[in-house]
Coordinates of C-alpha atoms in Angstrom, one line a residue:
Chain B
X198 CA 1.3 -91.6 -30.3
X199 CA 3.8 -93.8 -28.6
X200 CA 0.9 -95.7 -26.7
X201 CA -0.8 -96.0 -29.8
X202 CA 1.5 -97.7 -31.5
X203 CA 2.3 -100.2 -28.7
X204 CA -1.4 -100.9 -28.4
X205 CA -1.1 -101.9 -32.3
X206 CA 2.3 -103.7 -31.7
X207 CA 0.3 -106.8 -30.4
X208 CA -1.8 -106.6 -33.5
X209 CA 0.5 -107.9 -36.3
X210 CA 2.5 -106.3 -38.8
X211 CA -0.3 -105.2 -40.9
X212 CA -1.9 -103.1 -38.3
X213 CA 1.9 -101.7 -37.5
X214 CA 1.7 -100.4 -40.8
X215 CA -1.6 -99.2 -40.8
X216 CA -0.1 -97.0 -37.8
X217 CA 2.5 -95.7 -39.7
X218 CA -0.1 -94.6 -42.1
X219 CA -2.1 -92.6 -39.4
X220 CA 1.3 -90.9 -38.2
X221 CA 1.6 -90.1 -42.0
X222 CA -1.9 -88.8 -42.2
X223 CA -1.4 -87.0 -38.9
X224 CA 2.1 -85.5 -40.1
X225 CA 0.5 -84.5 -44.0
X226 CA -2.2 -82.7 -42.1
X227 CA -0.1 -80.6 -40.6
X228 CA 1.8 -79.7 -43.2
X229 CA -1.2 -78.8 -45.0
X230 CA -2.7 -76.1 -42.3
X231 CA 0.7 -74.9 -40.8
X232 CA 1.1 -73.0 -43.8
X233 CA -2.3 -71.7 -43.8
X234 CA -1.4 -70.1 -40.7
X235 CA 1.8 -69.2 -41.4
X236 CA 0.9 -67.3 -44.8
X237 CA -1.6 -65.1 -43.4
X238 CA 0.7 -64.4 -40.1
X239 CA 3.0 -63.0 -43.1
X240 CA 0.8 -61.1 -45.1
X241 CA -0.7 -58.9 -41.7
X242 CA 3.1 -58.8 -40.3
X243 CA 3.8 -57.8 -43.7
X244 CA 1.1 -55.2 -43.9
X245 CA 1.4 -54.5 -40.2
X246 CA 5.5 -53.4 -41.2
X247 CA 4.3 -51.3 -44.6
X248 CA 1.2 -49.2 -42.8
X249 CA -1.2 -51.0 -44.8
X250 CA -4.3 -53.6 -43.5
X251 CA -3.4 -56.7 -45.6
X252 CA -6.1 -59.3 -46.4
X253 CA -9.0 -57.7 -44.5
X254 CA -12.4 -59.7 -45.7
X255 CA -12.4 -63.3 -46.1
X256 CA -13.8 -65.3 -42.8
X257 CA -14.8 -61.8 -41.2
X258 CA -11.7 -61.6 -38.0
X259 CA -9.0 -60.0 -40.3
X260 CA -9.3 -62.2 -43.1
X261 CA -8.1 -64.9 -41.5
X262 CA -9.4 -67.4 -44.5
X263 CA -7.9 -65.3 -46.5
X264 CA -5.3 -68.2 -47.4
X265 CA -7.8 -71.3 -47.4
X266 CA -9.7 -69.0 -50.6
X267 CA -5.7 -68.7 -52.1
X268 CA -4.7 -72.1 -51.5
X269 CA -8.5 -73.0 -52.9
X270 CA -7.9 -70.8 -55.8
X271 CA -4.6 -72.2 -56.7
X272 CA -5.7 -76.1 -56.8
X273 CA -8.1 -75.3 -59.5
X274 CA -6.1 -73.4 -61.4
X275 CA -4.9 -75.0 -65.1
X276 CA -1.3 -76.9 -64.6
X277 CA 1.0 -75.3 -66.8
X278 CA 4.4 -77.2 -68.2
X279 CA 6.2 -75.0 -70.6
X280 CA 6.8 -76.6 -74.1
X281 CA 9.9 -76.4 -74.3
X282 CA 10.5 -77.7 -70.5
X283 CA 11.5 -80.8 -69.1
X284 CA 7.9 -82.9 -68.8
X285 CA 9.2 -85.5 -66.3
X286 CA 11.3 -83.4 -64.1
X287 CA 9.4 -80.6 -64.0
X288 CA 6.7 -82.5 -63.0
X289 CA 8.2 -84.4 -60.6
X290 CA 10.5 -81.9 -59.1
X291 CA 7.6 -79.9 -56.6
X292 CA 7.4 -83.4 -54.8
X293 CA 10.9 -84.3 -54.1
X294 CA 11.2 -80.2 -52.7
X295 CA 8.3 -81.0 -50.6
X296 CA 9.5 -84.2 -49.3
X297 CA 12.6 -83.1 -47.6
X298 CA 10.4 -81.0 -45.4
X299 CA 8.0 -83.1 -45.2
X300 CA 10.5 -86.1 -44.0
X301 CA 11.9 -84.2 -41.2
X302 CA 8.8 -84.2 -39.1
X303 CA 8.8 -87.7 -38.5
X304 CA 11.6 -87.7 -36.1
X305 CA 10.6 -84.1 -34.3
X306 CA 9.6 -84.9 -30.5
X307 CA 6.3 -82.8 -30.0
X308 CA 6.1 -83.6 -26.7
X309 CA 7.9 -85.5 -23.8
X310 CA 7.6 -89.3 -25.5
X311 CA 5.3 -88.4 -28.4
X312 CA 7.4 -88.4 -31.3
X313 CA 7.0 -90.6 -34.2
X314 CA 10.2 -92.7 -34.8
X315 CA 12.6 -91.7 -31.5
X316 CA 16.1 -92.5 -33.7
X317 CA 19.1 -92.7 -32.2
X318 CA 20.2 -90.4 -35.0
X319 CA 17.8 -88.0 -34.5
X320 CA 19.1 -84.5 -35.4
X321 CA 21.6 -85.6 -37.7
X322 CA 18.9 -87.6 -39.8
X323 CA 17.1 -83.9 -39.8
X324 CA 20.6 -82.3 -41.8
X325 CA 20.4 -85.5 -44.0
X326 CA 16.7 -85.5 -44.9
X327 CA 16.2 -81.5 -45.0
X328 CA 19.2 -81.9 -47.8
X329 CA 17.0 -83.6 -50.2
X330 CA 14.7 -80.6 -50.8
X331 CA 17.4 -79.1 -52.1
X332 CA 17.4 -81.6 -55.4
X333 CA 14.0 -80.9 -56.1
X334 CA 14.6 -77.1 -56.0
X335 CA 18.0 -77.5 -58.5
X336 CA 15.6 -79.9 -60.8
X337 CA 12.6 -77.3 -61.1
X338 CA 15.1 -74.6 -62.2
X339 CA 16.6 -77.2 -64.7
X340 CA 14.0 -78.4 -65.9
X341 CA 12.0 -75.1 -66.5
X342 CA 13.8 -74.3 -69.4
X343 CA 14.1 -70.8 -68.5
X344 CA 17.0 -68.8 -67.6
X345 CA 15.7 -67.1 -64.6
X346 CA 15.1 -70.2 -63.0
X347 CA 18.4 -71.5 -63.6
X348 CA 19.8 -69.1 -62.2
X349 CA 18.3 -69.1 -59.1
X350 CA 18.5 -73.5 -58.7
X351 CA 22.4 -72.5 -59.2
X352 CA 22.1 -69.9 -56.7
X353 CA 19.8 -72.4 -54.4
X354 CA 22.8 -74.9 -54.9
X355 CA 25.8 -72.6 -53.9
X356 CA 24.0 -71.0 -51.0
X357 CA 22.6 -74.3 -49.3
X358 CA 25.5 -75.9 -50.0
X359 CA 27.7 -73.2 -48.2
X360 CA 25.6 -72.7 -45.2
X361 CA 24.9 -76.4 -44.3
X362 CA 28.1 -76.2 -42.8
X363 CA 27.9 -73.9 -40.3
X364 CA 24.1 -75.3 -39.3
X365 CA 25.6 -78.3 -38.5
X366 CA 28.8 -76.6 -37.1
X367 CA 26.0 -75.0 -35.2
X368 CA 23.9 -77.6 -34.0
X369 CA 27.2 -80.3 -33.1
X370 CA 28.2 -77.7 -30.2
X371 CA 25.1 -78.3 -27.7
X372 CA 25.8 -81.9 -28.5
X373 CA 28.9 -81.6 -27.6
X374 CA 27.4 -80.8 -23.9
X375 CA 24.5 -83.2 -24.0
X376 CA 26.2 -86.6 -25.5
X377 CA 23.5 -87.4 -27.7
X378 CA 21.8 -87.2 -30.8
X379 CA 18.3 -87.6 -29.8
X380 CA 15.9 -84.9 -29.7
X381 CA 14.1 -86.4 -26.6
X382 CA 17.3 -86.3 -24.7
X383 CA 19.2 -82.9 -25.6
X384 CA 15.3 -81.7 -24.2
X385 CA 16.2 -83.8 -21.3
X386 CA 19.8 -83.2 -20.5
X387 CA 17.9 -79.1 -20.6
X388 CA 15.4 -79.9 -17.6
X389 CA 17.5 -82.8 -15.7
X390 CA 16.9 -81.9 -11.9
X391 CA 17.6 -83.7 -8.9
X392 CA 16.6 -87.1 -7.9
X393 CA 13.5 -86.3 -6.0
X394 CA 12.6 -83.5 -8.3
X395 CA 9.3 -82.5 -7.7
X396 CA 6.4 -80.8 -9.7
X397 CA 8.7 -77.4 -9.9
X398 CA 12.7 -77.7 -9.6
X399 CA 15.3 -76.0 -9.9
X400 CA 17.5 -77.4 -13.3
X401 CA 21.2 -78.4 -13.3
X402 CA 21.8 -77.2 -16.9
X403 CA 19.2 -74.9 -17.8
X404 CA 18.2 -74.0 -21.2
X405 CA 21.2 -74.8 -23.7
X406 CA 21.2 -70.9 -25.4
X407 CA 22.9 -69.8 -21.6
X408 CA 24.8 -72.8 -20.6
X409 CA 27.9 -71.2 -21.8
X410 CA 29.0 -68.5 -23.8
X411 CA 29.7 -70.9 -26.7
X412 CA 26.2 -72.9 -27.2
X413 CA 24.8 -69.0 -26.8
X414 CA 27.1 -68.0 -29.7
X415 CA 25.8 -71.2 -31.7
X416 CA 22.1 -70.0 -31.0
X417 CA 22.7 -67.3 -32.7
X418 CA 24.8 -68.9 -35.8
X419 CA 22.2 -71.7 -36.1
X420 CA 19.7 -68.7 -36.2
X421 CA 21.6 -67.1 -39.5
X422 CA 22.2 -69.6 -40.8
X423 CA 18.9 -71.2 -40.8
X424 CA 17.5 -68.5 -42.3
X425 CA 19.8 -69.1 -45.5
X426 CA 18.8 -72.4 -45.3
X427 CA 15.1 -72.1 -46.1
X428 CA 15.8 -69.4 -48.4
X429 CA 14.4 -66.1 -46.3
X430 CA 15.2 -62.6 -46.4
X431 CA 17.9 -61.4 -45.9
X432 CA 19.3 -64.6 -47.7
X433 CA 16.4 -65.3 -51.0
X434 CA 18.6 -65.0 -53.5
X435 CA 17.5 -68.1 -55.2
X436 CA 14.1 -66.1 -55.6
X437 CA 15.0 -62.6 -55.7
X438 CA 11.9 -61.3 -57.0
X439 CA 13.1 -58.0 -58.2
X440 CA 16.1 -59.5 -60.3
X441 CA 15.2 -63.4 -61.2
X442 CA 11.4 -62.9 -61.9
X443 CA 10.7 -65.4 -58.9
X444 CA 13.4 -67.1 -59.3
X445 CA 13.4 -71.1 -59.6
X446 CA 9.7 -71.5 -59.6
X447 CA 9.3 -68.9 -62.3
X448 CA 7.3 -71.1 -64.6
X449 CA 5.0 -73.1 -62.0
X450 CA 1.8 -72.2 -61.4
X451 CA -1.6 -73.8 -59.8
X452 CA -0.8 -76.7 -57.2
X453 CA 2.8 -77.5 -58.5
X454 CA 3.5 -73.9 -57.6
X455 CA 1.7 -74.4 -53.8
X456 CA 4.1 -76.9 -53.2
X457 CA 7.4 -75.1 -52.9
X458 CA 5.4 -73.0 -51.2
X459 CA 4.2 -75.7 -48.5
X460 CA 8.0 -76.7 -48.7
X461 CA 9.4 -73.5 -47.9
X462 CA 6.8 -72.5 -44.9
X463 CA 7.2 -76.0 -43.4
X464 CA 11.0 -76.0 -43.7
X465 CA 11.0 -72.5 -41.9
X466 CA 9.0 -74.3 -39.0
X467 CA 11.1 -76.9 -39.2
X468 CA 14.2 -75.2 -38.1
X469 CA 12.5 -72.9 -36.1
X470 CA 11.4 -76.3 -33.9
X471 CA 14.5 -77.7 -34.0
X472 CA 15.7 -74.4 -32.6
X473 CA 13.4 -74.0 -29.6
X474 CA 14.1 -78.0 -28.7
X475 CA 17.5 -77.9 -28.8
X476 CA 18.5 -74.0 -27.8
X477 CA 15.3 -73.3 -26.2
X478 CA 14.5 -76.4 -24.0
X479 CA 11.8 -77.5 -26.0
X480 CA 8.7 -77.5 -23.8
X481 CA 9.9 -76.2 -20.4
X482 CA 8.3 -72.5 -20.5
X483 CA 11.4 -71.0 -18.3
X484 CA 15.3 -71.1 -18.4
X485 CA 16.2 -72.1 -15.3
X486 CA 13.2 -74.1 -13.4
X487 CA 11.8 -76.5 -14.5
X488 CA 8.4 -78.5 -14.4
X489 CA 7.5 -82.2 -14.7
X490 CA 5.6 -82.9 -17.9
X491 CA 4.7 -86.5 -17.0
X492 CA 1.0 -87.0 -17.3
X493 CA -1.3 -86.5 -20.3
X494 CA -2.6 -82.7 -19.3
X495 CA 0.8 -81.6 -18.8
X496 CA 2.2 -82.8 -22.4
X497 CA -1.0 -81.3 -23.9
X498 CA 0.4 -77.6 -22.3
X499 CA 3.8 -78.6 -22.8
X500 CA 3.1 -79.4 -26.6
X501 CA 1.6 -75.9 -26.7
X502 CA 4.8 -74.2 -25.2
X503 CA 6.7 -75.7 -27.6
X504 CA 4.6 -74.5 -30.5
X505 CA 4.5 -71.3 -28.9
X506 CA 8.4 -71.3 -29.0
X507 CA 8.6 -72.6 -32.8
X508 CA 6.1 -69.9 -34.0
X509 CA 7.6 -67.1 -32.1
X510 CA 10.7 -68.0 -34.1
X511 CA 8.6 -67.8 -37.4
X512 CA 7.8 -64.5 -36.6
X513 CA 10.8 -63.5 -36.0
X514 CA 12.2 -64.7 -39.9
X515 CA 9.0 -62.6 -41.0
X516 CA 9.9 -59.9 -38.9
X517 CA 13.6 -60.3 -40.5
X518 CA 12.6 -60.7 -43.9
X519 CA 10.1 -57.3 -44.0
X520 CA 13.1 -55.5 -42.2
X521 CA 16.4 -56.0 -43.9
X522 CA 17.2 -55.7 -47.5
X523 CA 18.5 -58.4 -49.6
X524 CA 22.0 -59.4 -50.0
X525 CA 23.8 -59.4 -53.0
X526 CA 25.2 -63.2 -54.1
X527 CA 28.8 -62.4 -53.5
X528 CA 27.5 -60.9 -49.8
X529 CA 26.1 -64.6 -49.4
X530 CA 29.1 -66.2 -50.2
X531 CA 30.9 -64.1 -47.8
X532 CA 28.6 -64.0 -45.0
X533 CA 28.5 -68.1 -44.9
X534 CA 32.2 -68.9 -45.4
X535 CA 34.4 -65.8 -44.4
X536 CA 32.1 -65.4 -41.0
X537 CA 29.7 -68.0 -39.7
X538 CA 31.9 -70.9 -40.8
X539 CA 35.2 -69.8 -39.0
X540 CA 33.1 -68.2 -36.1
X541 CA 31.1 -71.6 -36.1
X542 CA 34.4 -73.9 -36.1
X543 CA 35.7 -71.2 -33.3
X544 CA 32.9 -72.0 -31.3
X545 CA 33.3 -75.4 -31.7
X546 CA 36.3 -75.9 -30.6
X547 CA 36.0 -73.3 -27.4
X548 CA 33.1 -75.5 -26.5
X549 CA 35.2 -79.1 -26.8
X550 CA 37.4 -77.3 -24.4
X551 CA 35.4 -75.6 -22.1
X552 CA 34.0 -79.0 -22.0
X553 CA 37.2 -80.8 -21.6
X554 CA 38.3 -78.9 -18.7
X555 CA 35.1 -79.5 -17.0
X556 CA 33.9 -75.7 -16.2
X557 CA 30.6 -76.8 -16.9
X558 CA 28.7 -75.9 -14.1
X559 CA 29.9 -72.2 -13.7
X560 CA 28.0 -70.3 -16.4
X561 CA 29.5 -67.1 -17.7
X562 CA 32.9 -67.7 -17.4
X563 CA 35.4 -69.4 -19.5
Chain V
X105 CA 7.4 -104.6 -43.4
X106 CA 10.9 -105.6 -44.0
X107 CA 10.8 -107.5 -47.1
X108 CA 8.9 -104.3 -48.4
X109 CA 11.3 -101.6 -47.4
X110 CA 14.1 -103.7 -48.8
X111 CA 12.5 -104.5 -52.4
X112 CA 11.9 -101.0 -52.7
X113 CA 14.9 -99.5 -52.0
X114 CA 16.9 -102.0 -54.0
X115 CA 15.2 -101.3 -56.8
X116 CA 15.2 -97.7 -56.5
X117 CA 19.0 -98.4 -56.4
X118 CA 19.3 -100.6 -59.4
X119 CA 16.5 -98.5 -61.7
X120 CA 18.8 -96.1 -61.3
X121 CA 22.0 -97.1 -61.6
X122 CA 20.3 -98.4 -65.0
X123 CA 18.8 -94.7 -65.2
X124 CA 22.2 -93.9 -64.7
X125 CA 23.8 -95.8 -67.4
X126 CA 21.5 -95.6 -70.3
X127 CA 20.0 -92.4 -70.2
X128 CA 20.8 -90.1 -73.5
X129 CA 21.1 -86.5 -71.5
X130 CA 23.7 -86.1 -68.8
X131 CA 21.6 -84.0 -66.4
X132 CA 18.9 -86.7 -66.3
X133 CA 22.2 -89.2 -65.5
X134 CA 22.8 -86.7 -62.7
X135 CA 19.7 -86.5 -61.7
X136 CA 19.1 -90.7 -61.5
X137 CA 22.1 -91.1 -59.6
X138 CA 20.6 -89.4 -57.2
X139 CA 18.2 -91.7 -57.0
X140 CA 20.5 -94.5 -56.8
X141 CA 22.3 -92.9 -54.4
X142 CA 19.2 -92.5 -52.5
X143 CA 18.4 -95.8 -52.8
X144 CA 21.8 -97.1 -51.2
X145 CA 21.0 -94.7 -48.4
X146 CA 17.4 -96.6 -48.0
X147 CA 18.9 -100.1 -47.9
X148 CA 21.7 -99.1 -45.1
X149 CA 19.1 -98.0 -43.2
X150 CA 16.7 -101.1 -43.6
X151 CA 20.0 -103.1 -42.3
X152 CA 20.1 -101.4 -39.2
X153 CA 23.3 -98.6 -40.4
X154 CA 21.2 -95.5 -39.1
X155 CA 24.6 -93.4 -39.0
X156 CA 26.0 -94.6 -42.6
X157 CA 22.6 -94.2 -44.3
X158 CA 22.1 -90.3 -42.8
X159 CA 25.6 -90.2 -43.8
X160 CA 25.1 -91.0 -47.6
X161 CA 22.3 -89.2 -47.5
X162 CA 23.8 -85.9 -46.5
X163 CA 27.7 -86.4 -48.4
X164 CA 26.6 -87.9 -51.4
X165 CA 22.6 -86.8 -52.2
X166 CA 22.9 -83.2 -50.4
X167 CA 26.6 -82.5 -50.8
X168 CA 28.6 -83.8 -53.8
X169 CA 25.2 -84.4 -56.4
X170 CA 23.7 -80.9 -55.7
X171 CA 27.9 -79.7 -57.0
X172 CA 28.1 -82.2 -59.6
X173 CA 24.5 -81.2 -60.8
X174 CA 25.4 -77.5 -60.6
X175 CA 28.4 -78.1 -63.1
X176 CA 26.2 -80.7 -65.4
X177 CA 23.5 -78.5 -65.6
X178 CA 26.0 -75.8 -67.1
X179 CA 26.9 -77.8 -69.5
X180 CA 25.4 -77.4 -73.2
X181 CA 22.6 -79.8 -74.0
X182 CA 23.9 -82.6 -75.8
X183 CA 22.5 -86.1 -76.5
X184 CA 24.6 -89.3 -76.6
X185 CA 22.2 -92.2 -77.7
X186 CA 23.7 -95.5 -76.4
X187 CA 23.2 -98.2 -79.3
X188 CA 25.0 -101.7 -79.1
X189 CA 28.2 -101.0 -80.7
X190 CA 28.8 -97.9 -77.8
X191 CA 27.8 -100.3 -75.4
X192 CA 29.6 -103.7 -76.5
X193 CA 32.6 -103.1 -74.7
X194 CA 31.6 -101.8 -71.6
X195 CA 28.8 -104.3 -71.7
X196 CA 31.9 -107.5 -72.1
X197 CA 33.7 -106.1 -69.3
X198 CA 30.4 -106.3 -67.0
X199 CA 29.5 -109.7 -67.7
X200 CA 32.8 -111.1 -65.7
X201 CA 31.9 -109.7 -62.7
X202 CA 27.7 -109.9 -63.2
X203 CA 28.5 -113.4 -63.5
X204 CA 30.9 -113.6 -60.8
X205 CA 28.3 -112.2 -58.2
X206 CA 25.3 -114.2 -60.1
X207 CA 26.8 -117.4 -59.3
X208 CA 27.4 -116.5 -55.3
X209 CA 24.2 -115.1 -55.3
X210 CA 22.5 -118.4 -57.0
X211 CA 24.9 -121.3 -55.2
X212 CA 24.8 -118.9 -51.5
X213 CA 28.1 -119.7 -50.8
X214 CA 28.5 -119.5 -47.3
X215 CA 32.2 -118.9 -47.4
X216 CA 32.1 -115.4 -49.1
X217 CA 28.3 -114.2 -48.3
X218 CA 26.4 -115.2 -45.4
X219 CA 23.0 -115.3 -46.0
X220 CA 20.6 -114.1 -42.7
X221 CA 17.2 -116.1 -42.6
X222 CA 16.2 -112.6 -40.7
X223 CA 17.7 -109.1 -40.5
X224 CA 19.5 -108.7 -37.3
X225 CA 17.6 -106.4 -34.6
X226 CA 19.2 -102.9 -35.9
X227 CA 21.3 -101.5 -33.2
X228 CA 22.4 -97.6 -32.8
X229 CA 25.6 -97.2 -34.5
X230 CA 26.8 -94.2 -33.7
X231 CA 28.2 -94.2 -30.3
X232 CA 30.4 -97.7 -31.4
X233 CA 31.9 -95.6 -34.1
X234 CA 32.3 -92.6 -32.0
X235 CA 34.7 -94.7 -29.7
X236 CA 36.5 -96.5 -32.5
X237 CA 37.2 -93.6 -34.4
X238 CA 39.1 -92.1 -31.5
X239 CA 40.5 -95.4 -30.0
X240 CA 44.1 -95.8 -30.6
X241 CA 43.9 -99.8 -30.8
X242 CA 41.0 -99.2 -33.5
X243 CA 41.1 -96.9 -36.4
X244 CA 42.4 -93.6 -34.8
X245 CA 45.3 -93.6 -37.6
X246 CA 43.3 -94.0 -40.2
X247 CA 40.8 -91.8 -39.1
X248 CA 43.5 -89.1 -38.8
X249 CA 45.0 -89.6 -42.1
X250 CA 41.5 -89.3 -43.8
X251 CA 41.1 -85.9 -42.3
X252 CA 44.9 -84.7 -43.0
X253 CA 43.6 -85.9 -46.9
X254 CA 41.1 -83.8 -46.7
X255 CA 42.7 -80.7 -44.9
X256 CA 44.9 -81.5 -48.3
X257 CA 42.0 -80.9 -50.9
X258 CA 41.2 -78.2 -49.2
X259 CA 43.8 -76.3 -49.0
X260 CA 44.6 -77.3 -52.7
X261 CA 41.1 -76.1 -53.9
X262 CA 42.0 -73.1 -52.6
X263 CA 45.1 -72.3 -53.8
X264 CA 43.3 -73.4 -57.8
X265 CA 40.3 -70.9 -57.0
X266 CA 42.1 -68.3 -55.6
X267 CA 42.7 -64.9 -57.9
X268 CA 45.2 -64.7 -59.9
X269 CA 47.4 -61.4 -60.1
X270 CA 46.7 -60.4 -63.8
X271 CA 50.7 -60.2 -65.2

């Protein structure tokens, strides 16, 4: 991607554009299979965890186009707005949810160099962007008219509000170590060998989940809290389908529907990538060694190790959320500011010390 | 590209600021300041402010809106229609300072704006800020002070939120 847009560089502005187009197209693409995938990965998880088969038929393996008939199904069903709703909000609120998640992905390194914008803000523009969503969510429960769907935007509000602090608590404590925003370089700083480092080498930092006690306690706060943040059991209040109907989206139907769902499965592979780059070293398969990931064939494998990373940690939130019961709201509330938050400003500051005194190289101990 | 991104976000800004101003419900005020907001975000970044844009973006679009939203939308569905006696008064005390900028803008005084014939090559932000913040010669003071301000609030929303013993 990065070659491809410096090919076009030389072509003028318009064709600079045009490429920003393609990365759009490319982006919008995935966004519309990943959740294809992910769906039906639910439903058999789902089924798997319940003794049952779970979409069996469609596409012959295990119904595995089981979803493409759903999401087929649901693009040509009738677009109902409620009478008494909102027309303009409600209508444009499925957009502005989908385009926080959708935003994100531009700055997501999928490989070593191929990104689509490397910012200097990088992770940071992630929290920003992924904040949006939230808007659209608050506006469909508004402008549904409905109280269920109230409800649950208000809930949507309080909870993401809440736990936004300790993700980025969370997610400031390996920066702390690595000295950067970028997502290119905390990946780096996780697989930075010696000089003359060859094919295989041993790393000086190793993945940043067991650089030190602290980053591995903000693993596993960034790992909570993420799953409040794009609304999965044990945290989907704002949904609750056994006390709010379905919650905020109780009055969408057809496409407008399909979009908070695209939102909500992208978003949960959204933070399940940012997780594996910046916990899990991104595309370097093992903790402590290391591999070069220089030429074309090695970015293609390493692209798939990262995947592999992202959507072991989506299957993880399914396995969470067909596991553990659902809160209850003043549980939430607790959970995100009477434990992560402290434990995450805890962590924060054990790591800005255990920085400052320069133990960094002797994991394990304080 | 530039002259694009920079028409578009301004007038996402100024559409809703007007969204802002004119608009009978409340919530749909709330919700067009947002989009102001939003667009404010947009034109920091298109002058190269990466940080401040993310920044706005996060405080003002996913922090302070989504709580000033969650209190509007509470609120019981009233309609203030804006005719020109409501708005005479605001509308005199706006023409002063419309006119004010106006005239810079028209005349480009190069005293009090300077006008770039090109945006400058954006530059990261955020490690220059990083430094200043905690460099004593720069703004470490203030820096401090703003956080003891809002150590303050907090506390202080607190101590208003907290349960009362029922006497």
């Amino acid at each position: 991607m990065e070659r491809l847009v410096g090919a076009l560089e030389g072509l003028g502005e318009s064709a600079f554009a045009l490429s920003l187009l393609m990365c759009a197209g490319v982006v919008l693409g995935f966004v519309g299979i990943w959740p294809l995938f992910a769906v039906w990965l639910e439903r058999k998880a789902s089924a798997d965890f319940q003794s049952r088969l779970g979409p069996m038929y469609v596409g012959g393996f295990h119904g595995w186009l089981q979803t493409l008939a759903d999401g087929i199904k649901l693009a040509f069903k009738e677009d109902l707005i409620p009478a008494q709703a909102n027309r303009v909000l409600f209508w444009i609120a499925p957009a502005v949810a989908f385009c926080g998640a959708f935003a994100t992905m531009v700055v997501i390194p999928i490989a070593q160099g191929v990104e689509i914008v490397n910012l200097d803000i990088g992770i940071f523009f992630i929290l920003a962007i992924s904040s949006v969503g939230t808007i659209g969510v608050v506006m469909a429960g508004w402008a549904s008219n409905n109280k269920w769907s109230l409800y649950g935007a208000v809930r949507e509000a309080a909870q993401l509000v809440s736990y936004e602090i300790p993700i980025a608590l969370s997610l400031m404590i390996p920066i702390i170590a690595v000295g950067n925003l970028r997502l290119g370089h905390i990946v780096g700083f996780q697989c930075a060998g010696p000089e003359d480092a060859g094919f295989v080498y041993l790393s000086h930092h190793g993945w940043l989940l067991f650089y030190s006690p602290w980053t591995l306690a903000a693993g596993l706060i960034y790992f909570v809290a993420s799953l409040a943040e794009c609304k999965r059991a044990p945290f989907d209040l704002p949904e609750a389908e056994s006390e709010l109907v379905s919650g905020f989206h109780t009055e969408y139907s057809g496409l407008r529907f399909s979009f908070f769902f695209l939102e909500e499965y992208v978003f949960m592979f959204v933070v399940s990538i940012v997780g594996a780059l910046v916990f899990l070293g991104g595309w370097q398969p093992l903790p402590f060694v290391s591999f070069q990931f220089d030429n074309p064939l090695m970015k293609l494998i390493g692209a798939g190790i990262l995947l592999g990373k992202a959507v072991f940690l989506v299957w993880v939130q399914i396995w969470l959320r067909w596991t553990l019961p659902r809160l209850r709201v003043d549980q939430v509330m607790t959970m995100g500011y009477k434990y992560l938050t402290p434990l995450a400003m805890l962590t924060l500051m054990g790591m800005a010390l255990y920085q400052y005194w320069g133990c960094r190289y002797i994991p394990g101990i304080l | 590209m530039e002259g694009f991104t920079f028409y578009f976000f301004a007038a996402l800004a100024l559409v809703g600021s007007a969204m802002v101003a004119l608009l009978p419900r409340l919530v749909h005020s709330a919700f067009a300041l947002v989009m102001a907001l939003s667009g404010i975000a947009g034109l920091y970044w298109t002058l190269g402010a990466d940080f401040l844009g993310a920044v706005q973006l996060l405080v003002y679009v996913g922090g302070i809106m989504i709580l000033f939203l969650y209190g509007v939308m509470l609120t019981p569905k009233e309609s203030s229609r804006w005719n020109l006696q409501s708005i005479l008064f605001p509308g005199l005390l706006c023409v002063l300072p419309l006119a004010v900028l106006l005239h810079l803008g028209w005349t480009g005084v190069e005293a009090a704006v300077e006008f770039l014939p090109t945006l400058p090559e954006p530059e990261p932000t955020t490690k220059t800020m990083g430094k200043w913040f905690l460099d004593r010669e720069k703004y470490l003071v203030p820096f401090e002070l703003a956080s003891i301000v809002l150590l303050v609030a907090l506390v202080g929303s607190v101590y208003l939120a907290r349960r009362r013993k029922e006497v």
